[in-house]
Amino acid sequence: MPKRGFLIGWIIVFFYSALSLRAEDGYRLWLRYDQIENDEVLARYRAQIRSVQIIGESATMVAVRQELDMGLSGLLSQEISFTGDEDYQLLVGTYSPDGPMSEMLSPNDIRNLGSEGFTIINKEINGRNTIVISALHDIGTLYGTFHFLKLIQTHRDISNLNIVSRPSIDVRMLNHWDNLDRTVERGYAGFSIWNWHQLPEYIDPRYIDYARANASIGINGTALTNVNANALILRPDYLQKVKALADVFRPYGIKVYLTARFSAPIELGGMDTADPLHAEVQEWWNRKAEEIYELIPDFGGFLVKANSEGQPGPQNYDRNHAEGANMLADAVAPFGGIVMWRAFVYSDEEPDDRHKQANNEFEPLDGQFRDNVLIQVKNGAIDFQPREPFHPLFGAVEDTPLMLELQITMEYLGQGTHLVYLGSLFREVLESDTYMKGKGSTVSKVIDGSLTDQKVTAIAGVSNIGTDRNWTSHPFHQANWYAFGRLAWDPEMSDRDIANDWIKMTFSNKEAVVDTLEQMMMASHQAVVNYMTPLGLHHIMGAGHHYGPGPWVSKMPRADWTSTYYHKADSLGVGFDRTESGSDAISQYHKQVTKEFASREDIPEKYLLWFHRVRWDEKVSSGRTLWDELCYRYQEGVETVEGFVRSWNDLEKDIDKERWQHVASLLQIQLREAIWWRDACLSYFQTFSDMSIPEGVPEPAHDLEYYESLVYPYSPGIRPRW
Ligand code: GCW
């Protein structure tokens, strides 16, 4: 083992020395280690860190050393000594009761760190104020190292540190919707970074940088393949490739997971059934698990989308989700693996309200899942809309471990071109109160296990990463990957603080830059909600690709794929009645929440049309009619983006040319599209309200026919056709 660790260590050294040769193209993400621009700050750090002592030689500790070497020598632009002389000012090492770190730290210092936590403290050692980074396991020490570098990147005082940090959630993972042909479902940043053709031999340096970036924010898992799964990934040759990735990621604490296609025993095993209660099917999965764990001893487990959007599942054999999930869970249990079973189900038959389907299928199964199964629940009951009320399942089952699925890629929020900071969306979801165990039962408390005694806790983000040089296409979408990781580690963190760190690490510590970008980012989520789906409107995007406005979409193979199903506009009003008088989806929430959402007075206005039908001429909280309010919201969204354009222009001198120009162009697209959304939606809804557009909101530039006639053969994920 040590030999292999050593080798991986050197691969890391080798690849990553090539990294700093590039211009500022965004490749380095938030791990930019350019010399600190502020002379005073620089001088202070230079005096504080000249010599570093690192204890430990595992592959993870090699990564620690590499990161510190690159980080400190870059940021401080001075030679850092790692020779182990007595003058060190920074000591980094993992604690063990009889190891060398036990001489520097008291048991008290390392209390409660768990398997991944770390501490960073200032200690008097050899008569000097020394910074000590430590943990109970090497991975904690690596996390502490990244944290320490962040302190320097964000110009924090490091003379009196007393930091203890450990993650609230066990499994913090990315879900890649990457197909084996390297296309990415709902991916807007190029192709899949997994080069299946050249693996396992060729280890693209990107894999290492991917692992570094993830480790720097505490992400410790990655599901490599699309939930719309291909059984081939479980074939022995593919597993060799997966193993190669797992070996690269291991020193960075990242476990690999795969999506399991439920029908794999048929497709790969040549069997004539995948019935989960069939002994031979169970046996096939048991053997498959054995084969995987033989290659990848720390394999994380399976992620499964079953009986949803055409994916096979237990219901094909008249079995339920629990029977399907438990079969897979039993296969991986002997090796410590988990199964993440998705609650995003919708069957071939149209439900009366899609909002209700997951609860309908999963509530009756409460308590029936093995303890190594987690039900992976999207943040809302429909589908990653610009804004959704939290999913009712979070407050509805007490004996089923739930995990949260967020979408980092922006399928419904402007895809690759709109500046939208998702930290705010994630925050809003996490702090929603489910009332599961009384007031304060927030979604974050449900998923971090503090309200239940679930064995393992987890959170997933659908990745926005691709082969684009800067990983995420829009430079600001890096912030969404970053924010996901930070919130997965600490779901109570403030989205503003996360944005603040990210800006300083990614762009600049200059006050003017930080203030402006922070303001833009913090306003951006509400802006996109305003210009796409204000006041609780939802799912009115173009059909299929979900690009651009399509409130008129009404003819699709099933009603719950249309927009008219969701907004139900007519001459009287607009909105989906989900109260008792309508679909009654509202009753799936805890009664406290049901009461609040059912009341026209108490419901937060941001969810109004999600749950209620409202007359066009009804007054809303501003005192305006609903119609006027809708117009103003659309306009406000556009004006916020106009503000972004001005703010960004003001920063031209403070931002490197390459990224400045890139974002400036993207903002033009965003502005054009915000106007398009406003004009198309208002033209359309006006045909029902029959009311005039209020003062201060421009008349749409074209008529409705024009907007309806637009087609976008270049929308991502669509095969261009005449
Ligand atoms: O959001 C919808 C997407 C599908 C996706 C599905 C899911 C992976 O439109 O592309 O499929 O959800 O989450 O399973």
Short mmCIF file of C-alpha atoms in Angstrom, two decimals, residues 368-592:
data_model
loop_
_atom_site.label_atom_id
_atom_site.label_comp_id
_atom_site.label_asym_id
_atom_site.label_seq_id
_atom_site.Cartn_x
_atom_site.Cartn_y
_atom_site.Cartn_z
CA GLN A 368 -39.30 -0.64 5.09
CA PHE A 369 -35.90 0.28 3.71
CA ARG A 370 -32.61 -1.24 4.88
CA ASP A 371 -30.46 1.10 6.93
CA ASN A 372 -27.88 1.41 4.15
CA VAL A 373 -30.51 2.83 1.78
CA LEU A 374 -31.06 6.55 1.43
CA ILE A 375 -33.96 8.01 -0.50
CA GLN A 376 -32.57 10.81 -2.62
CA VAL A 377 -35.14 13.59 -2.78
CA LYS A 378 -34.96 16.61 -5.06
CA ASN A 379 -35.32 19.93 -3.29
CA GLY A 380 -38.83 20.38 -4.64
CA ALA A 381 -41.64 18.14 -5.79
CA ILE A 382 -41.64 19.16 -9.44
CA ASP A 383 -38.20 19.51 -10.94
CA PHE A 384 -35.38 21.93 -10.08
CA GLN A 385 -37.40 25.04 -10.92
CA PRO A 386 -35.93 28.53 -10.41
CA ARG A 387 -37.78 28.46 -7.13
CA GLU A 388 -39.72 25.65 -5.53
CA PRO A 389 -41.23 25.17 -2.11
CA PHE A 390 -39.42 22.33 -0.36
CA HIS A 391 -40.38 18.75 -1.16
CA PRO A 392 -43.17 17.53 1.16
CA LEU A 393 -41.40 14.19 1.62
CA PHE A 394 -38.85 15.89 3.87
CA GLY A 395 -41.48 16.32 6.55
CA ALA A 396 -43.46 13.18 5.89
CA VAL A 397 -41.35 10.14 6.70
CA GLU A 398 -39.59 9.58 9.99
CA ASP A 399 -38.25 6.07 9.55
CA THR A 400 -36.73 6.43 6.12
CA PRO A 401 -33.31 8.02 5.74
CA LEU A 402 -33.59 10.90 3.29
CA MET A 403 -30.89 12.72 1.43
CA LEU A 404 -31.19 15.95 -0.52
CA GLU A 405 -30.55 16.29 -4.25
CA LEU A 406 -29.79 19.76 -5.53
CA GLN A 407 -29.09 20.67 -9.13
CA ILE A 408 -25.89 22.58 -9.64
CA THR A 409 -26.24 22.52 -13.40
CA MET A 410 -28.91 25.05 -14.34
CA GLU A 411 -31.35 23.14 -16.47
CA TYR A 412 -34.21 25.53 -15.75
CA LEU A 413 -32.29 28.66 -14.75
CA GLY A 414 -30.74 29.92 -17.93
CA GLN A 415 -28.45 26.94 -18.48
CA GLY A 416 -24.90 27.96 -19.38
CA THR A 417 -25.29 31.69 -19.80
CA HIS A 418 -27.12 33.33 -16.92
CA LEU A 419 -25.29 34.63 -13.91
CA VAL A 420 -27.21 33.00 -11.09
CA TYR A 421 -25.64 32.29 -7.73
CA LEU A 422 -27.27 29.12 -6.45
CA GLY A 423 -25.95 29.51 -2.91
CA SER A 424 -29.11 31.50 -2.21
CA LEU A 425 -31.40 28.85 -3.69
CA PHE A 426 -29.65 26.09 -1.72
CA ARG A 427 -29.81 28.17 1.47
CA GLU A 428 -33.53 28.78 1.02
CA VAL A 429 -34.15 25.04 0.70
CA LEU A 430 -31.98 24.08 3.65
CA GLU A 431 -33.62 26.52 6.00
CA SER A 432 -37.20 25.64 5.04
CA ASP A 433 -39.07 24.38 8.05
CA THR A 434 -40.76 21.02 7.58
CA TYR A 435 -42.18 20.94 11.14
CA MET A 436 -41.46 17.21 11.07
CA LYS A 437 -40.62 17.24 14.76
CA GLY A 438 -42.05 20.61 15.63
CA LYS A 439 -40.85 24.11 14.80
CA GLY A 440 -37.23 24.30 13.70
CA SER A 441 -37.27 20.96 11.83
CA THR A 442 -35.53 22.47 8.86
CA VAL A 443 -34.59 20.49 5.78
CA SER A 444 -30.96 20.78 6.87
CA LYS A 445 -31.81 19.13 10.18
CA VAL A 446 -33.73 16.38 8.44
CA ILE A 447 -30.84 15.51 6.19
CA ASP A 448 -28.01 15.94 8.70
CA GLY A 449 -29.69 13.27 10.79
CA SER A 450 -30.12 15.39 13.89
CA LEU A 451 -33.88 14.72 13.93
CA THR A 452 -33.68 11.04 13.13
CA ASP A 453 -31.19 8.41 14.11
CA GLN A 454 -30.32 7.45 10.58
CA LYS A 455 -27.11 5.53 10.16
CA VAL A 456 -25.68 7.55 7.31
CA THR A 457 -26.50 11.03 6.06
CA ALA A 458 -25.96 12.43 2.57
CA ILE A 459 -26.42 15.26 0.11
CA ALA A 460 -25.91 15.29 -3.66
CA GLY A 461 -25.50 18.01 -6.24
CA VAL A 462 -26.03 17.35 -9.94
CA SER A 463 -22.73 18.42 -11.40
CA ASN A 464 -22.25 21.35 -13.77
CA ILE A 465 -18.76 20.26 -14.76
CA GLY A 466 -17.58 19.58 -18.29
CA THR A 467 -14.55 19.72 -20.56
CA ASP A 468 -14.71 23.49 -21.00
CA ARG A 469 -11.37 24.95 -20.04
CA ASN A 470 -12.89 26.69 -17.01
CA TRP A 471 -14.90 23.57 -16.06
CA THR A 472 -18.33 25.19 -15.79
CA SER A 473 -18.56 27.38 -18.91
CA HIS A 474 -19.86 30.50 -17.14
CA PRO A 475 -17.10 31.74 -14.84
CA PHE A 476 -19.67 32.46 -12.14
CA HIS A 477 -21.03 28.94 -12.26
CA GLN A 478 -17.87 27.82 -10.53
CA ALA A 479 -19.40 29.53 -7.50
CA ASN A 480 -22.32 27.11 -7.59
CA TRP A 481 -20.06 24.07 -7.42
CA TYR A 482 -18.18 25.84 -4.64
CA ALA A 483 -21.31 26.80 -2.70
CA PHE A 484 -22.68 23.29 -2.95
CA GLY A 485 -19.54 21.89 -1.33
CA ARG A 486 -19.44 24.48 1.43
CA LEU A 487 -23.11 23.96 2.30
CA ALA A 488 -22.74 20.19 2.17
CA TRP A 489 -20.04 20.54 4.83
CA ASP A 490 -21.99 23.05 6.86
CA PRO A 491 -25.64 23.41 5.82
CA GLU A 492 -26.11 26.29 8.24
CA MET A 493 -23.53 28.50 6.54
CA SER A 494 -24.57 31.85 5.16
CA ASP A 495 -24.76 32.03 1.38
CA ARG A 496 -23.35 35.53 1.56
CA ASP A 497 -20.26 34.41 3.46
CA ILE A 498 -19.69 31.66 0.93
CA ALA A 499 -19.99 34.13 -1.94
CA ASN A 500 -17.59 36.44 -0.16
CA ASP A 501 -14.93 33.73 0.16
CA TRP A 502 -15.42 32.61 -3.41
CA ILE A 503 -15.07 36.11 -4.83
CA LYS A 504 -11.88 36.75 -2.91
CA MET A 505 -10.38 33.44 -3.95
CA THR A 506 -11.54 33.60 -7.55
CA PHE A 507 -11.37 37.27 -8.46
CA SER A 508 -9.92 39.69 -5.97
CA ASN A 509 -9.76 40.89 -2.39
CA LYS A 510 -10.23 44.52 -3.45
CA GLU A 511 -13.13 45.96 -1.57
CA ALA A 512 -14.80 47.46 -4.60
CA VAL A 513 -14.70 44.13 -6.42
CA VAL A 514 -15.86 42.12 -3.45
CA ASP A 515 -18.73 44.47 -2.66
CA THR A 516 -19.96 44.71 -6.22
CA LEU A 517 -19.75 41.02 -7.00
CA GLU A 518 -21.31 40.08 -3.71
CA GLN A 519 -24.24 42.36 -4.43
CA MET A 520 -24.64 40.95 -7.91
CA MET A 521 -24.49 37.37 -6.75
CA MET A 522 -26.86 37.90 -3.85
CA ALA A 523 -29.41 39.57 -6.13
CA SER A 524 -29.09 37.03 -8.91
CA HIS A 525 -31.39 34.25 -7.74
CA GLN A 526 -34.33 36.54 -7.14
CA ALA A 527 -33.58 38.17 -10.49
CA VAL A 528 -33.91 34.94 -12.47
CA VAL A 529 -37.07 34.03 -10.56
CA ASN A 530 -38.47 37.45 -11.43
CA TYR A 531 -37.77 37.34 -15.13
CA MET A 532 -38.71 33.68 -15.59
CA THR A 533 -41.25 32.49 -13.04
CA PRO A 534 -42.31 35.15 -10.55
CA LEU A 535 -44.84 34.66 -7.76
CA GLY A 536 -44.78 30.87 -7.84
CA LEU A 537 -45.18 30.25 -11.56
CA HIS A 538 -43.28 27.16 -12.66
CA HIS A 539 -42.39 24.85 -15.51
CA ILE A 540 -43.20 27.30 -18.28
CA MET A 541 -39.93 26.77 -20.14
CA GLY A 542 -39.57 25.62 -23.73
CA ALA A 543 -40.51 21.95 -24.12
CA GLY A 544 -37.81 19.28 -24.00
CA HIS A 545 -34.70 21.40 -23.85
CA HIS A 546 -36.17 23.73 -21.21
CA TYR A 547 -34.48 26.67 -22.88
CA GLY A 548 -36.29 29.99 -22.98
CA PRO A 549 -39.93 30.84 -22.32
CA GLY A 550 -42.70 28.52 -23.45
CA PRO A 551 -45.80 29.29 -21.39
CA TRP A 552 -47.89 28.39 -24.43
CA VAL A 553 -46.64 24.79 -24.60
CA SER A 554 -49.83 22.76 -24.47
CA LYS A 555 -49.47 19.81 -26.80
CA MET A 556 -47.14 17.11 -25.54
CA PRO A 557 -47.51 13.35 -25.21
CA ARG A 558 -48.53 13.87 -21.59
CA ALA A 559 -50.22 16.78 -19.88
CA ASP A 560 -47.65 17.07 -17.10
CA TRP A 561 -45.00 17.91 -19.68
CA THR A 562 -46.89 21.01 -20.80
CA SER A 563 -46.75 24.50 -19.39
CA THR A 564 -50.50 25.01 -19.43
CA TYR A 565 -50.80 22.10 -16.96
CA TYR A 566 -48.72 24.09 -14.49
CA HIS A 567 -50.03 27.65 -14.84
CA LYS A 568 -53.65 26.96 -15.82
CA ALA A 569 -54.18 30.52 -17.02
CA ASP A 570 -57.62 31.50 -18.28
CA SER A 571 -59.64 34.66 -18.51
CA LEU A 572 -60.29 34.66 -14.77
CA GLY A 573 -56.87 34.07 -13.36
CA VAL A 574 -53.74 31.98 -13.16
CA GLY A 575 -52.11 29.44 -10.84
CA PHE A 576 -52.34 25.79 -9.82
CA ASP A 577 -54.87 25.19 -7.07
CA ARG A 578 -53.13 22.66 -4.86
CA THR A 579 -55.30 23.39 -1.84
CA GLU A 580 -58.15 21.23 -0.67
CA SER A 581 -60.39 22.63 -3.37
CA GLY A 582 -57.85 21.60 -6.00
CA SER A 583 -55.33 18.75 -6.16
CA ASP A 584 -54.78 18.95 -2.38
CA ALA A 585 -51.04 18.34 -2.77
CA ILE A 586 -50.77 20.82 0.07
CA SER A 587 -51.98 18.23 2.55
CA GLN A 588 -48.80 16.22 2.01
CA TYR A 589 -46.92 18.79 4.06
CA HIS A 590 -46.90 18.72 7.82
CA LYS A 591 -50.16 20.25 9.06
CA GLN A 592 -48.45 23.40 10.25
#
